[in-house]
XYZ file of C-alpha atoms in Angstrom:
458
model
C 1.522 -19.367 -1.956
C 0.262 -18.449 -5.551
C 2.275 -18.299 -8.457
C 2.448 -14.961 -10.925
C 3.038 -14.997 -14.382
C 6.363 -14.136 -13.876
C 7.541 -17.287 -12.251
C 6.109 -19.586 -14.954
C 7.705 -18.123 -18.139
C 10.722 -19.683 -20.023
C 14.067 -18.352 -18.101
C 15.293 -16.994 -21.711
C 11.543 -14.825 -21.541
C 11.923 -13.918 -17.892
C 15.221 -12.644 -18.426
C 13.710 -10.313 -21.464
C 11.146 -9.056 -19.671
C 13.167 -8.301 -16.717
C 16.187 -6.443 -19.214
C 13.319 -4.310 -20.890
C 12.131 -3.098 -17.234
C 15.623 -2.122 -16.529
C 16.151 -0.297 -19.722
C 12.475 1.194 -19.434
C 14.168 2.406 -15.844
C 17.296 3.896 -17.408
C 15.109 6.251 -19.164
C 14.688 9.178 -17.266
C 12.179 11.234 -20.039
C 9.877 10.425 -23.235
C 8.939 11.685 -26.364
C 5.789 10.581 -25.415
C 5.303 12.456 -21.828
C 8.309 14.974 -21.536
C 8.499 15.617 -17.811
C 8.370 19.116 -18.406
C 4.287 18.404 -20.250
C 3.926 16.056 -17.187
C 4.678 18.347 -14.409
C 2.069 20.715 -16.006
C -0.472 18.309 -16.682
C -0.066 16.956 -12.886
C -0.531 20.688 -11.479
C -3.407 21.166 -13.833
C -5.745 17.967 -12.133
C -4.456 19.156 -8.985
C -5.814 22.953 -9.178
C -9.192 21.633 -10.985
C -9.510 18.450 -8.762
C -12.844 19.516 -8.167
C -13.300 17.301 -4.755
C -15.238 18.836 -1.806
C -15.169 16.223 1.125
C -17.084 17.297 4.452
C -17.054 15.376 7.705
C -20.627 14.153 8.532
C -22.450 12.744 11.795
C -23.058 9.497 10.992
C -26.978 9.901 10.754
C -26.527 11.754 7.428
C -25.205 9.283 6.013
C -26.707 7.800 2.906
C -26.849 3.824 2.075
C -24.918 3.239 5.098
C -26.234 2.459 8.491
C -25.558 0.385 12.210
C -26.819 -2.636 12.599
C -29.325 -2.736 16.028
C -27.867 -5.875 17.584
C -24.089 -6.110 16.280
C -23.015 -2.164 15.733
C -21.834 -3.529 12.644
C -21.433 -0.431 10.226
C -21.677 -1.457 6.706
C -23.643 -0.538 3.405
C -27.138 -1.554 2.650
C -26.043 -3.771 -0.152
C -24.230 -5.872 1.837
C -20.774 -4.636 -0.342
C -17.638 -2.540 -0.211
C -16.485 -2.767 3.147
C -18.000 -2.996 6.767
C -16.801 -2.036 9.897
C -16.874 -4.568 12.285
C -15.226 -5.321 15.815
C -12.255 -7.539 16.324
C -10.480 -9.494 19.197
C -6.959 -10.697 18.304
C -5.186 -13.045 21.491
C -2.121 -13.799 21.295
C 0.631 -14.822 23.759
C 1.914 -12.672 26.264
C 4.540 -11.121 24.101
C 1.582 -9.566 21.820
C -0.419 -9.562 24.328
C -4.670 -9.105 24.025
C -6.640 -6.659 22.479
C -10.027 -5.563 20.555
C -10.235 -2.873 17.970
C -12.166 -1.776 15.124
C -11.866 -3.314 11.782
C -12.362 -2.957 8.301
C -14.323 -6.504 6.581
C -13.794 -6.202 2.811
C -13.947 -9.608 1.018
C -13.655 -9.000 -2.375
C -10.062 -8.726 -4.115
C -9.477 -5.414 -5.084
C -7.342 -4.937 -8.886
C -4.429 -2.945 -8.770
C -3.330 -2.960 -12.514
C -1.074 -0.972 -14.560
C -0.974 -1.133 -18.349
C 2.502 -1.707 -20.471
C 3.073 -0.601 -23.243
C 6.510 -0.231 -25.774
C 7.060 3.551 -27.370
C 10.430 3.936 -29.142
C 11.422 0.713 -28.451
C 11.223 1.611 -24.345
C 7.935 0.315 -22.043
C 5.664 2.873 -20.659
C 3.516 2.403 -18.068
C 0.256 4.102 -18.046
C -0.662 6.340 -15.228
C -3.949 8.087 -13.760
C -4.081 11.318 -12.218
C -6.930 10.271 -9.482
C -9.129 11.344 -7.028
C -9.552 10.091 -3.528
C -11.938 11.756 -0.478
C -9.481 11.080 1.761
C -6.028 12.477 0.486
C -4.267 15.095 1.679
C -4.691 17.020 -1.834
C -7.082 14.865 -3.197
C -4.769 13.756 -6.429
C -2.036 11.028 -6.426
C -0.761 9.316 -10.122
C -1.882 6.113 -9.709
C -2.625 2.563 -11.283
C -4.278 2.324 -14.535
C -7.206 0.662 -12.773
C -7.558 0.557 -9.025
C -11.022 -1.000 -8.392
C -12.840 -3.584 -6.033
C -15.281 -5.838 -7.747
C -18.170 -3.797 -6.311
C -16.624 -0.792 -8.108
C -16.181 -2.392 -11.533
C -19.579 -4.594 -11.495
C -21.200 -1.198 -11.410
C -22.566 -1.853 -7.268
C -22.670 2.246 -6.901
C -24.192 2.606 -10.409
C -21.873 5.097 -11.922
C -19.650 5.669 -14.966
C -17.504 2.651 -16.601
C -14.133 2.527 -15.154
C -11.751 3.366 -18.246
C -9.067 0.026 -19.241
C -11.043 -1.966 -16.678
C -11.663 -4.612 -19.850
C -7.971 -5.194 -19.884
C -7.461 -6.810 -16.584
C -10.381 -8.556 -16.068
C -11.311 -11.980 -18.312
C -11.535 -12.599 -21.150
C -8.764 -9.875 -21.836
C -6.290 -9.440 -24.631
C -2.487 -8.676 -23.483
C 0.250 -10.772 -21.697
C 0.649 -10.316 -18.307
C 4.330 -9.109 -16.564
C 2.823 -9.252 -13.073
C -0.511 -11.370 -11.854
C 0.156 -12.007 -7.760
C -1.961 -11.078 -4.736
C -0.480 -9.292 -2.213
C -2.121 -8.081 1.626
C -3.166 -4.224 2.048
C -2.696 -2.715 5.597
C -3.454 -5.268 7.978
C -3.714 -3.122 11.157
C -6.471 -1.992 9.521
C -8.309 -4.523 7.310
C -8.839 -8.433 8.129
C -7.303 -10.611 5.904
C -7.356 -8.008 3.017
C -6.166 -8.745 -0.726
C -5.481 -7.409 -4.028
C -4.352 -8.361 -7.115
C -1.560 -6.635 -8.236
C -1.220 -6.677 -12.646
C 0.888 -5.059 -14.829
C -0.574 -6.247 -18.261
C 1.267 -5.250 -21.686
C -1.347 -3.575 -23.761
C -2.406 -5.579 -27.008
C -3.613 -3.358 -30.210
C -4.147 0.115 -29.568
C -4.904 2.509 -26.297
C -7.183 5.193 -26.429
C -6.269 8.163 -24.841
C -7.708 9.621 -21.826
C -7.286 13.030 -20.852
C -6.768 11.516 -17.020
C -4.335 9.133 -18.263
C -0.859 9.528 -18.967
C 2.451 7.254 -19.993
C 5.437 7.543 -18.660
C 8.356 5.099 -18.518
C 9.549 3.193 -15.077
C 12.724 6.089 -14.936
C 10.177 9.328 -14.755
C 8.244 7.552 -12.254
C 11.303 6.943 -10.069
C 11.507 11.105 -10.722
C 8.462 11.166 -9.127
C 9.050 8.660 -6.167
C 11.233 11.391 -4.772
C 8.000 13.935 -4.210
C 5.884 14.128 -1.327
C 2.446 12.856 -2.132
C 2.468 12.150 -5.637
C 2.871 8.785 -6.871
C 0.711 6.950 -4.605
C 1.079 3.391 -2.497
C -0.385 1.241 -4.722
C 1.173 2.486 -7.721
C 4.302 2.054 -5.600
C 3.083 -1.536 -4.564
C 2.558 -2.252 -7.989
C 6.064 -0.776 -9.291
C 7.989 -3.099 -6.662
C 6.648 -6.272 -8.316
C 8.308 -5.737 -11.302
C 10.860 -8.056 -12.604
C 14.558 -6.945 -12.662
C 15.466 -5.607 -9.414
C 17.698 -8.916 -9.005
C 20.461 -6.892 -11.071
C 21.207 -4.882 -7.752
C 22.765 -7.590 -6.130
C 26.391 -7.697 -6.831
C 27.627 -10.345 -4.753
C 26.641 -12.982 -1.571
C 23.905 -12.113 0.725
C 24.208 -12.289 4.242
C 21.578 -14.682 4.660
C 20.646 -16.947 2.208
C 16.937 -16.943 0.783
C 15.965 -20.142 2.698
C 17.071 -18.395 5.646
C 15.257 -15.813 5.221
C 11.799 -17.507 4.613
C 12.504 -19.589 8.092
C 12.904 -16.345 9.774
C 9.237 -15.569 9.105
C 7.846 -19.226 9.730
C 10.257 -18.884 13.095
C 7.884 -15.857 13.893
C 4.619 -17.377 12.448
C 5.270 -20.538 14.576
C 6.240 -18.888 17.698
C 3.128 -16.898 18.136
C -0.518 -17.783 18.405
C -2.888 -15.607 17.096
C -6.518 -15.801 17.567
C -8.812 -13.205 15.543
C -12.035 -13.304 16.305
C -15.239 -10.866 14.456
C -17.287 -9.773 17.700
C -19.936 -6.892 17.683
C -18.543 -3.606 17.024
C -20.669 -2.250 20.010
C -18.719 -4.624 22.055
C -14.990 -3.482 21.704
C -13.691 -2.089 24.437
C -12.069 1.171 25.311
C -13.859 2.470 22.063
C -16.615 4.589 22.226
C -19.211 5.406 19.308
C -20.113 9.229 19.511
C -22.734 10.991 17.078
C -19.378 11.433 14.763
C -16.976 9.386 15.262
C -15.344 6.095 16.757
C -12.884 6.589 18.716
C -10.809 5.618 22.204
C -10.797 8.375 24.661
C -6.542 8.904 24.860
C -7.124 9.854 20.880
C -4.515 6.624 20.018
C -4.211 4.568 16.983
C -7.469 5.604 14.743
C -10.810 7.016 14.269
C -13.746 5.958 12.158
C -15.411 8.942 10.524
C -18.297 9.649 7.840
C -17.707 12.091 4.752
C -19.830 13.527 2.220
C -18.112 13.841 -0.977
C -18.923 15.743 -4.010
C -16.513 14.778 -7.370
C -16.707 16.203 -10.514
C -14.571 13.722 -12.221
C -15.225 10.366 -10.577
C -17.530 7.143 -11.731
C -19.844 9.261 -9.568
C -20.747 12.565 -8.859
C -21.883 12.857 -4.942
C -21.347 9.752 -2.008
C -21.422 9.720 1.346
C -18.875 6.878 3.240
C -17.232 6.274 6.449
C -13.645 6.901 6.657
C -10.880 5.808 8.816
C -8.664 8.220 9.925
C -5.449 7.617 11.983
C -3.553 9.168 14.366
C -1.288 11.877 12.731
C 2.693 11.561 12.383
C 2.924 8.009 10.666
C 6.907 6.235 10.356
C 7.587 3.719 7.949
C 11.001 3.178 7.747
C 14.423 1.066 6.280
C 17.798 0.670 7.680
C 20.116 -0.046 5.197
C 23.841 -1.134 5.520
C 26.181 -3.038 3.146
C 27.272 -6.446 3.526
C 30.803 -6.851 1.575
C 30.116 -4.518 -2.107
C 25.953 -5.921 -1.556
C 23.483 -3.289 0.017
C 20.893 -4.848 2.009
C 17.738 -3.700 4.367
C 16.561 -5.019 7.218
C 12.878 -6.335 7.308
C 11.187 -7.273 10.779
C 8.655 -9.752 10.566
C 5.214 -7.987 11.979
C 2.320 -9.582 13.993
C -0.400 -7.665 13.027
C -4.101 -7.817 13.921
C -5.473 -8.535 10.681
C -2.949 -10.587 8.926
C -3.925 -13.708 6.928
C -0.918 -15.638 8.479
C -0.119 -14.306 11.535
C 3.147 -12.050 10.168
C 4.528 -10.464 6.998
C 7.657 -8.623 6.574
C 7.492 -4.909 7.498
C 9.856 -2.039 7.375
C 12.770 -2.064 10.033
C 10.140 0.658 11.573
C 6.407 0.815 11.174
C 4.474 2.635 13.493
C 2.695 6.230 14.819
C 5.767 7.205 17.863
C 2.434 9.317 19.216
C 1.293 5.797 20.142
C 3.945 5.616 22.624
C 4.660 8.705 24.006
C 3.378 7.293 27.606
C 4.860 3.537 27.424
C 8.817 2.801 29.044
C 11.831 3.478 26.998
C 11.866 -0.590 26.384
C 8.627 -0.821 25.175
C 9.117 1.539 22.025
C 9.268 -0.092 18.564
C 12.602 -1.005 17.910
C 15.524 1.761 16.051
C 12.360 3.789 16.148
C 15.473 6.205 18.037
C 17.605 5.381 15.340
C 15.625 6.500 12.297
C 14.148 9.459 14.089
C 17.566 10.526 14.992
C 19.211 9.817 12.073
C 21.847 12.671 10.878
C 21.200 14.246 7.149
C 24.228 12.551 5.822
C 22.483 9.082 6.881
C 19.203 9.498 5.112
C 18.818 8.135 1.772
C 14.924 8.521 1.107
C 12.958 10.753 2.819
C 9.092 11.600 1.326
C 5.843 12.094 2.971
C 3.567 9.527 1.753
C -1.021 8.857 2.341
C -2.251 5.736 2.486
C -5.199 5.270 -0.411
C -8.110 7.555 0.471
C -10.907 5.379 -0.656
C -10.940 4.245 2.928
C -8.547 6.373 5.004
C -8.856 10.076 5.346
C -5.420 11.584 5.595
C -3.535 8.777 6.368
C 0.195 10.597 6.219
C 3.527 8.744 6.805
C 6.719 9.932 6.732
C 8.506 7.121 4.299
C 12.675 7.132 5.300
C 15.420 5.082 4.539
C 18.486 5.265 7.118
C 21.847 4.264 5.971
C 23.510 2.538 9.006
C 27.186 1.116 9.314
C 28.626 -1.726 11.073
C 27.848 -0.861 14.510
C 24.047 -2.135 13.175
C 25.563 -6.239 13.079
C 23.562 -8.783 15.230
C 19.873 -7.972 15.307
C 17.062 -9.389 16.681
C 15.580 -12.755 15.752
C 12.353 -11.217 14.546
C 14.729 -9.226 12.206
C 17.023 -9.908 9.413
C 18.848 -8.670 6.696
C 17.774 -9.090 2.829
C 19.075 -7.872 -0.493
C 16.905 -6.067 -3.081
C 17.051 -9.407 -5.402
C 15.810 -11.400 -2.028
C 13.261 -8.688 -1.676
C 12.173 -8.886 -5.487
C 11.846 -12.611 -5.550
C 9.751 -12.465 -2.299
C 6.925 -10.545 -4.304
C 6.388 -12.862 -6.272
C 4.566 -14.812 -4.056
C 2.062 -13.464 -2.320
C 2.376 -12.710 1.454
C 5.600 -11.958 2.477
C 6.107 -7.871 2.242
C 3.592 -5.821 3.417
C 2.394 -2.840 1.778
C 4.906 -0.116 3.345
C 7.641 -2.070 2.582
C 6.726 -2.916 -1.074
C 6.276 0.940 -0.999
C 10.114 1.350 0.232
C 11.429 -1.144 -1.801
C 10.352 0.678 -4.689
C 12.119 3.764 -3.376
C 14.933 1.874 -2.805
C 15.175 0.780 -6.563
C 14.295 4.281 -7.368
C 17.824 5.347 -5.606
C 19.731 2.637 -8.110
């Protein structure tokens, strides 16, 4: 596992930096962004986002092409991402299975700049663009950018503050880990998450905005604003150890061996093979696709931007089956509120399984499987009374690759009747939560998303 900044500092520094998030959290407005400026600067950029994306046959599209032999469908460079075929084999409890994937080697940088105003941290924020949201604009990291993005591969405009996360930069780092990015639908996928305290001066940016950690809680609470990786980002954080008040149920150790119990019980194969050779998926002049309409498609766009590095692009896309759940239950133990996390097999995982949401899955998938073969308290959160739901926004995955990739994000408050659970299942606090991330590869990226809800609901 590798090691943030966080976890090598001086206790005595760890502890500052973790009571200067917390106070950065108890402030609900700035001087410097008043929410009521904010909420009229976000609905500005969203009226004049300027974004026209059109779905494409894949013949028009530009720089992008199938290879003859494989299927492979990837970008003439040889960068960004490809889309390739995969076979993951597994025991019979996973079972067997092929499926399109998406190959993107380089580590993408996730990075939010720090900064004090008023003797309070503010964290600075871009109102961006993305083909594939519903919308087009989420507030979102400082920088969000793959190395073909920032090395200038599509030969468009600098990416503003990208000089502050990337050597030799000036600034101390709060967060430096790497943490996975949807592994149902990338292989092995990384990026680094950073939250970097600015040194010296910012220049402004009229994209740009700072608001402190309490004003983006505000905005956790709204469908389809503050976007996942700002979210992913947020949940790294130091401080969220203050929420627990008393003993966990399970102790951290035991936690951990509940994931290598999982890891160790399961053998997963994944295997590249030619795209044109996954079955029950078919390539049509538009699309890729399975016949019942389940899980995904892969789609091209042409997009025209008026405010992005550059101006027109053409891309594939994948877009998912509509009606997304990502879910928490959420009980208390004694005075200490914990959530439970199932450790996920997924087909594209660097190690086999990461902790999920109690509930992570499209309940279209399933509409023609037994009662017994539905994802677990999948009933349970769909069911849930009013009273029992504590967090309930719609949420899109990042639209640089997925084109309307809607969730409905929920947490469930359950009572005792929710005790035993199963063995691929257990119950953590926040603070067990918190020091999971930071390491890399224990939380996937809907849960980091919830857990920064669930801070946001103090």
């Amino acid at each position: 596992m590798s090691t943030p900044a966080t976890e090598s500092v001086a206790p005595a520094v760890a502890a500052q930096q973790a009571r200067r998030v917390a106070e950065s959290a108890r402030t609900p407005d700035s001087r410097v962004t008043p929410n009521a400026w904010f909420d009229s600067w976000f609905a500005a950029h969203q009226r004049r986002s300027g974004f026209q994306v059109t779905r494409i046959p894949f013949s028009r599209l530009s720089n992008w092409g199938f290879d003859p032999d494989t299927g492979t469908l990837a970008h003439d460079s040889g960068r960004f991402f490809s889309v390739e075929g995969l076979r993951v084999e597994a025991d019979e409890q996973i079972g067997v299975w092929e499926q399109p994937i998406l190959v993107q080697r380089e580590i993408g940088i996730l990075g939010i700049l720090a900064k004090e105003f008023d003797g309070v941290l503010h964290f600075l924020m871009q109102a961006k663009l993305e083909p594939g949201n519903t919308g087009a604009v989420r507030l979102s990291p400082t920088v969000q950018a793959t190395r073909s993005n920032y090395t200038g591969v599509h030969r468009g405009r600098a990416i503003p503050y990208i000089e502050r996360f990337v050597a030799p930069r000036t600034g101390r780092p709060l967060v430096d880990t790497l943490q996975s990015e949807r592994s149902t639908w990338f292989l092995r996928k990384r990026n680094r998450h950073m939250v970097v305290e600015a040194a010296g001066d910012v220049p402004e940016h009229q994209d740009f905005c700072w608001l402190t950690l309490g004003q983006l809680r505000r905005l956790m609470m709204r469908d389809n604003t503050l976007s996942m990786e700002a979210c992913s980002v947020l949940a790294c954080l130091p401080g969220a150890r203050s929420l627990d008040a008393g003993p966990a149920r399970h102790s951290l150790g035991e936690v951990i061996s509940a994931l290598c119990e999982v890891k160790a019980r399961h053998e997963v194969g994944q295997h590249r093979i030619p795209l044109k050779e996954v079955t029950s998926w078919r390539r049509l002049d538009d699309e890729i696709s399975r016949a019942d309409g389940k899980y995904f498609k892969v789609i091209a766009a042409e997009v025209h931007a008026d405010s992005r590095e550059i101006l027109h692009w053409t891309q594939p896309l994948l877009a998912p089956a509509a009606g997304g759940v990502a879910a928490l239950l959420t009980r208390r133990f004694g005075a200490v509120r914990h959530v439970l996390l199932h450790a996920r097999v997924e087909a594209g995982a660097r190690d086999v399984a990461e902790f999920g949401p109690t509930v992570q899955c499209t309940p279209g998938n399933y509409g023609d499987v037994p009662a017994h073969h539905r994802p677990r308290f999948l009933d349970q959160v769909l069911s849930a009374p009013p009273q029992r739901v504590l967090y309930d926004t719609v949420q899109s995955e990042e639209g640089a690759r997925f084109h309307h990739a809607e969730s409905r994000y929920r947490i469930v408050e359950v009572g005792d009747e929710l005790d035993d659970v199963p063995p691929e299942f257990v119950w953590v606090t926040a603070g067990q939560a918190a020091r999971l991330l930071r390491h890399s590869y224990y939380l996937n990226m809907q849960v980091r998303t919830l857990i920064a809800a669930l801070h946001a609901l103090g």
